[in-house]
Coordinates of C-alpha atoms in Angstrom, one line a residue:
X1 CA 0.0 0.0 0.0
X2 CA 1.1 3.3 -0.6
X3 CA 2.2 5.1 2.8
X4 CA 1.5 8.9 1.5
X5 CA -2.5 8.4 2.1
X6 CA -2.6 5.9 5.0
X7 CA -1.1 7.2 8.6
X8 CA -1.6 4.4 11.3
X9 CA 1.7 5.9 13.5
X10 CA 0.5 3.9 17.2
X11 CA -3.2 2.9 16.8
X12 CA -2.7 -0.6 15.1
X13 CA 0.6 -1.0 17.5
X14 CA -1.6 -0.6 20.3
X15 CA -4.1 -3.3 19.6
X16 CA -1.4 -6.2 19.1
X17 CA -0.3 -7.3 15.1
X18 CA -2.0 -4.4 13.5
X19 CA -5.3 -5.5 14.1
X20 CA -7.7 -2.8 15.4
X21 CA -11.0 -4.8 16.7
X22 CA -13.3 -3.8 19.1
X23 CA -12.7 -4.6 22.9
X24 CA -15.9 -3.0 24.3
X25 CA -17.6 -6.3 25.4
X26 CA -21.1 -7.6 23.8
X27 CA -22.5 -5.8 21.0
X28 CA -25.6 -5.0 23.3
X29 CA -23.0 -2.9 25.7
X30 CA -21.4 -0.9 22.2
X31 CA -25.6 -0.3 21.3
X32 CA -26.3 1.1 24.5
X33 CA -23.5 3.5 24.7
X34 CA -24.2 5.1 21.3
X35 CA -27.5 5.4 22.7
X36 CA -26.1 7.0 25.3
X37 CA -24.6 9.2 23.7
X38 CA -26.8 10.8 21.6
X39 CA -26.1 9.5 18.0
X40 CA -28.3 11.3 15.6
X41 CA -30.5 8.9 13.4
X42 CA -29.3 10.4 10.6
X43 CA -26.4 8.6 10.5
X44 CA -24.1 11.1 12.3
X45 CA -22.4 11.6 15.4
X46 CA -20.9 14.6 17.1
X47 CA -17.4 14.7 17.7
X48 CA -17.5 14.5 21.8
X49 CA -19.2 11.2 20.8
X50 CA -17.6 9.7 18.6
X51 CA -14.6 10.3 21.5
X52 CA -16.1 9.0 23.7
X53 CA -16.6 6.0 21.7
X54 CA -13.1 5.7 20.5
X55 CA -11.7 6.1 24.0
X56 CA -13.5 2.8 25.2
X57 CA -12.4 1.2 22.0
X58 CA -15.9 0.8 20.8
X59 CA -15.5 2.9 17.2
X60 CA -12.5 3.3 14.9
X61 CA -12.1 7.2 13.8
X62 CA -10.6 7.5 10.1
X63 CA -9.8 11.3 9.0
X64 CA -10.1 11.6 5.2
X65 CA -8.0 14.9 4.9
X66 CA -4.8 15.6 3.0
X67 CA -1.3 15.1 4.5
X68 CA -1.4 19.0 4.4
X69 CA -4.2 19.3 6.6
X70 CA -2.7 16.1 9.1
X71 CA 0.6 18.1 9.3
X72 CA -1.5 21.2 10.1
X73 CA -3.7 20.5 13.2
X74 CA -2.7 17.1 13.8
X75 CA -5.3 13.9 13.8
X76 CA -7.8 13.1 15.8
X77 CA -6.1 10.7 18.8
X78 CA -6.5 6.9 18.0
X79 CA -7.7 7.5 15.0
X80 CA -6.2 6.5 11.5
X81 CA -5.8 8.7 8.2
X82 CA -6.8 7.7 5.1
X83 CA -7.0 10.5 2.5
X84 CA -9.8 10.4 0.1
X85 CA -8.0 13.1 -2.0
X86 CA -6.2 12.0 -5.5
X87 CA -6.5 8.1 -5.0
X88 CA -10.0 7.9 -5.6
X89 CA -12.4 5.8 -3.7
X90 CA -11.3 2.2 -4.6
X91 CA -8.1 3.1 -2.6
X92 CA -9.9 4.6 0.0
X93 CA -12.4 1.7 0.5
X94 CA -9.3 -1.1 0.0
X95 CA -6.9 0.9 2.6
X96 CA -10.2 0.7 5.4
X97 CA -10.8 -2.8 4.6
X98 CA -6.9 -3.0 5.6
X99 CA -7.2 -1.4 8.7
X100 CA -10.1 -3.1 9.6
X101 CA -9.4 -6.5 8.7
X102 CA -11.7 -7.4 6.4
X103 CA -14.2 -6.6 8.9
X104 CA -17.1 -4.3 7.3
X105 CA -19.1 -4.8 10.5
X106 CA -16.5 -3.1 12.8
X107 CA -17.7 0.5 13.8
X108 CA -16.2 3.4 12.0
X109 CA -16.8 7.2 11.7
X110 CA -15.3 9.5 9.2
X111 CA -14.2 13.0 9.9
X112 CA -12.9 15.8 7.9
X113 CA -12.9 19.7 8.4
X114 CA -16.3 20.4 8.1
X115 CA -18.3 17.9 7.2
X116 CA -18.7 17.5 3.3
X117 CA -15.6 14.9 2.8
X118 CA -16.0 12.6 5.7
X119 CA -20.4 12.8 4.3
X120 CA -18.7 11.6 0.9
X121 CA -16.5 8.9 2.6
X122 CA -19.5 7.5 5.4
X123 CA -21.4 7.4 2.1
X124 CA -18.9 5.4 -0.3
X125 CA -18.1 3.4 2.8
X126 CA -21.7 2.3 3.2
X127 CA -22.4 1.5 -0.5
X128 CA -19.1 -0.8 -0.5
X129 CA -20.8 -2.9 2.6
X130 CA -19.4 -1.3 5.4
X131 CA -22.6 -1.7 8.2
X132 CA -21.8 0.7 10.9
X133 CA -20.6 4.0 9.3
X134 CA -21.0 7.3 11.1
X135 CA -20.1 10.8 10.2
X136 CA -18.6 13.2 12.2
X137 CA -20.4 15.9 10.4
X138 CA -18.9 19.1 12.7
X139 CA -15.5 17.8 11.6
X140 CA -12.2 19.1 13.2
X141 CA -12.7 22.8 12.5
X142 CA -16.4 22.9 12.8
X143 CA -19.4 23.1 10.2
X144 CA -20.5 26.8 11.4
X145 CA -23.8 24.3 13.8
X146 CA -21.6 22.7 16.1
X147 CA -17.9 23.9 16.7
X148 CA -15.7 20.7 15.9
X149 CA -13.0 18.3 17.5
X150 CA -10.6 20.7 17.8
X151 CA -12.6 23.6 19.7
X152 CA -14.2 21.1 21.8
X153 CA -10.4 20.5 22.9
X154 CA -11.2 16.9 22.3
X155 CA -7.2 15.0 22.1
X156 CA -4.8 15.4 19.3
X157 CA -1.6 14.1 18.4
X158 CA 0.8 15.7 15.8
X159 CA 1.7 14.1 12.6
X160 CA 5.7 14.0 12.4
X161 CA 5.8 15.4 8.9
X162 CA 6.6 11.7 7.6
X163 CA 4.4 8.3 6.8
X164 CA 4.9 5.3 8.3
X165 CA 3.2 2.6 5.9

């Protein structure tokens, strides 16, 4: 795989032989906390959420920006990012399947700046047989409704300038 579009720096180390799988207990427990969360029914969730989520290990966050955008404000923490820019979709699509193992059921939310990528990329996602896609519609700098991961002072972690798959 091409490393420029994929950056995976800690997350996949963290969960044992690159595999990033759930660890949240029963399905009924990961149903309850979106629930309890407030996840819209239209098929987003805010970014406090989807934190929340990722923080328990219940949801994988994948930031479709550019490398100019990663190096910028950093990425989301724990999550993984997979460009949709210049690749086009079937890399996009193949590089999640990778980082999910095959496993279109596993919980994912996309995020971008403001909410019109990561739409694009929850939708592709979910045509390709992905189950469980959300959208973090406010994105990292906000969507001008909700202000976005990065006012909400949710975590960060800095991109090193270089990629590492």
């Amino acid at each position: 795989m091409r490393g420029k579009r994929l950056h995976r720096r800690g997350h996949a180390r963290r969960h044992g032989k690159g595999r990033i799988g759930v660890a949240a207990g029963p399905a009924l427990a990961v149903l309850v906390l979106f629930l309890a969360l407030g996840r819209a029914g239209d098929g987003t969730l805010a970014a406090d959420s989807a934190w929340a989520l990722v923080s328990r290990d219940a949801l994988l966050v994948i930031d479709v920006r550019t490398d100019h955008e990663w190096l910028s404000t950093g990425l989301p923490e724990m999550a993984i990012g997979i460009s949709l820019a210049g690749e086009g979709a079937a890399f996009f699509v193949d590089a999640v399947l990778e980082a999910v193992d095959g496993d279109l059921s596993h919980p994912l939310a996309t995020i971008c700046a403001s909410g019109v990528r990561s739409a694009r990329a929850a939708d592709i996602l979910r045509r390709h047989g992905f189950v469980e896609v959300y959208d973090v519609s406010e994105g990292m700098m906000g969507n001008g409704h909700r202000p976005g991961w990065i006012e909400r002072g949710l975590p960060l972690r800095a991109m090193d300038g270089g990629s590492d798959s």
